[in-house]
Short mmCIF file of C-alpha atoms and ligand atoms in Angstrom, two decimals:
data_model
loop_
_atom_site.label_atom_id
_atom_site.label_comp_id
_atom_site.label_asym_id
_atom_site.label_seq_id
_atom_site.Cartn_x
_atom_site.Cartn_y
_atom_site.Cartn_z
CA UNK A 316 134.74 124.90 103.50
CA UNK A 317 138.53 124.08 104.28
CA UNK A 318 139.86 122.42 106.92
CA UNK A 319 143.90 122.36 107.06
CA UNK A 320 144.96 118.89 107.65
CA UNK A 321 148.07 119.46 110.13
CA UNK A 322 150.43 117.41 107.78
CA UNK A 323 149.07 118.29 104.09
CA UNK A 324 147.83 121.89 104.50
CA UNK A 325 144.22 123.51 103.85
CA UNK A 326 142.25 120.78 101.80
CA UNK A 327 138.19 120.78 100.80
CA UNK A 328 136.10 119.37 103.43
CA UNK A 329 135.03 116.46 101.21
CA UNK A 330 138.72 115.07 101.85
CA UNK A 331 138.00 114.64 105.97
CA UNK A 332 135.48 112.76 108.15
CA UNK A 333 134.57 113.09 111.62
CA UNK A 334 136.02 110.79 114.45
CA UNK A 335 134.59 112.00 117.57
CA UNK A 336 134.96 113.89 120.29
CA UNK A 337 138.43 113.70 121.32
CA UNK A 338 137.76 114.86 125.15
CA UNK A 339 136.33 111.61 126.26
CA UNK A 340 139.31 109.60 127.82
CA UNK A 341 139.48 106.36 126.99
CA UNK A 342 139.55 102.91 129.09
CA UNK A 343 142.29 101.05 129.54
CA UNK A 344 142.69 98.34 126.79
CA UNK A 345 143.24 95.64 129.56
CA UNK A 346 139.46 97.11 131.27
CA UNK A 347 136.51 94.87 130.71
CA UNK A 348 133.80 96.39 132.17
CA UNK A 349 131.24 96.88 129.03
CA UNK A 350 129.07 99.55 130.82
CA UNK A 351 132.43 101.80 130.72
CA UNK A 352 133.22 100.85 127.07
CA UNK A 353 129.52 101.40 126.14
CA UNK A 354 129.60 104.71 128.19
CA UNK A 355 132.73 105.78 126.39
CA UNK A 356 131.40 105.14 122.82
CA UNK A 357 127.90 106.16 123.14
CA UNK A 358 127.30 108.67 125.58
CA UNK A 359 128.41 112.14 124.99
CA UNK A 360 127.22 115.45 126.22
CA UNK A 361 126.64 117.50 122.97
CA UNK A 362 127.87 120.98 124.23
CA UNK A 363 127.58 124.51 122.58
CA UNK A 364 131.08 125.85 121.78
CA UNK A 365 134.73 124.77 120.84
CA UNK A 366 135.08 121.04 121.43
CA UNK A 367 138.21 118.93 120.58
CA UNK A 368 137.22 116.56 117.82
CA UNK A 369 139.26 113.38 115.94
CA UNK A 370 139.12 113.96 112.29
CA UNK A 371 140.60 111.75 109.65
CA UNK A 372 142.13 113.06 106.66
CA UNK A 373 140.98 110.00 104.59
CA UNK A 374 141.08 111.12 100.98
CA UNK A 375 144.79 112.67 101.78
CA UNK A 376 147.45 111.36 103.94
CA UNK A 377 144.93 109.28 106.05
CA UNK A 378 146.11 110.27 109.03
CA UNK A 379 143.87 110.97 112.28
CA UNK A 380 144.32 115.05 113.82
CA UNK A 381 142.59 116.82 116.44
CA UNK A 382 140.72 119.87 115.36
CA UNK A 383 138.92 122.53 117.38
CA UNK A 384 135.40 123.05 116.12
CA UNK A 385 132.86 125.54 117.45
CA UNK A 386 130.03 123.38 117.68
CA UNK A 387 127.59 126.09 116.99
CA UNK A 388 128.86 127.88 113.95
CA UNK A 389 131.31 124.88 112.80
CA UNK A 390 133.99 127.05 112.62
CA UNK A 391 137.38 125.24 113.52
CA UNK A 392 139.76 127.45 114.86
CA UNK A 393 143.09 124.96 115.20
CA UNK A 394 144.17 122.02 114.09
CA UNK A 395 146.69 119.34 115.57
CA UNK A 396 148.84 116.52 114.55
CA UNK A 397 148.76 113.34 117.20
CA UNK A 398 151.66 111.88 118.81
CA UNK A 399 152.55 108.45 117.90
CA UNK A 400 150.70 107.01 120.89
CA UNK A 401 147.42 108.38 119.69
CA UNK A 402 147.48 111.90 122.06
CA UNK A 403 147.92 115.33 121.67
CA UNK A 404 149.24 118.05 123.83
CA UNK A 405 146.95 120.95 124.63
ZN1 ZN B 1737 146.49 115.20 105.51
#
């Protein structure tokens, strides 16, 4: 399987590892409330279909992308470099 890395191309899927699912916002940084950090790195909803996913490209240019995945056949249909504060336009 390939998956192309926004900034190097189409690599092997050996070269990437899963980060998440990139739909969850995040808390603030200045928020304390554990429940909402706990919520936001434990709890997800596991749905059928395309989901926006963080993937790391971390034997190439180690640098996080999104990538849309079908969650069903693992297909991923687009790829997308982050901005420079961490988000992505959709
Ligand atoms: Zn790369």
């Amino acid at each position: 399987m390939l998956i192309t890395c926004p900034h190097c191309g189409a690599r092997d899927r050996a070269e990437f590892t899963y980060g998440g699912d990139a739909s969850v916002p995040r808390p603030e940084l200045s928020d304390l409330d554990q429940e909402r950090w706990a919520d936001y790195v434990y709890l997800r909803t596991n749905p059928r279909g395309t989901l926006r996913e963080f993937w790391h490209h971390v034997a190439g240019c180690r640098i996080w992308f999104i990538a849309e995945r079908d969650t069903v056949s693992h297909k991923i249909s687009a790829t997308q470099a982050l901005d420079d504060d961490g988000s992505a336009e959709r």
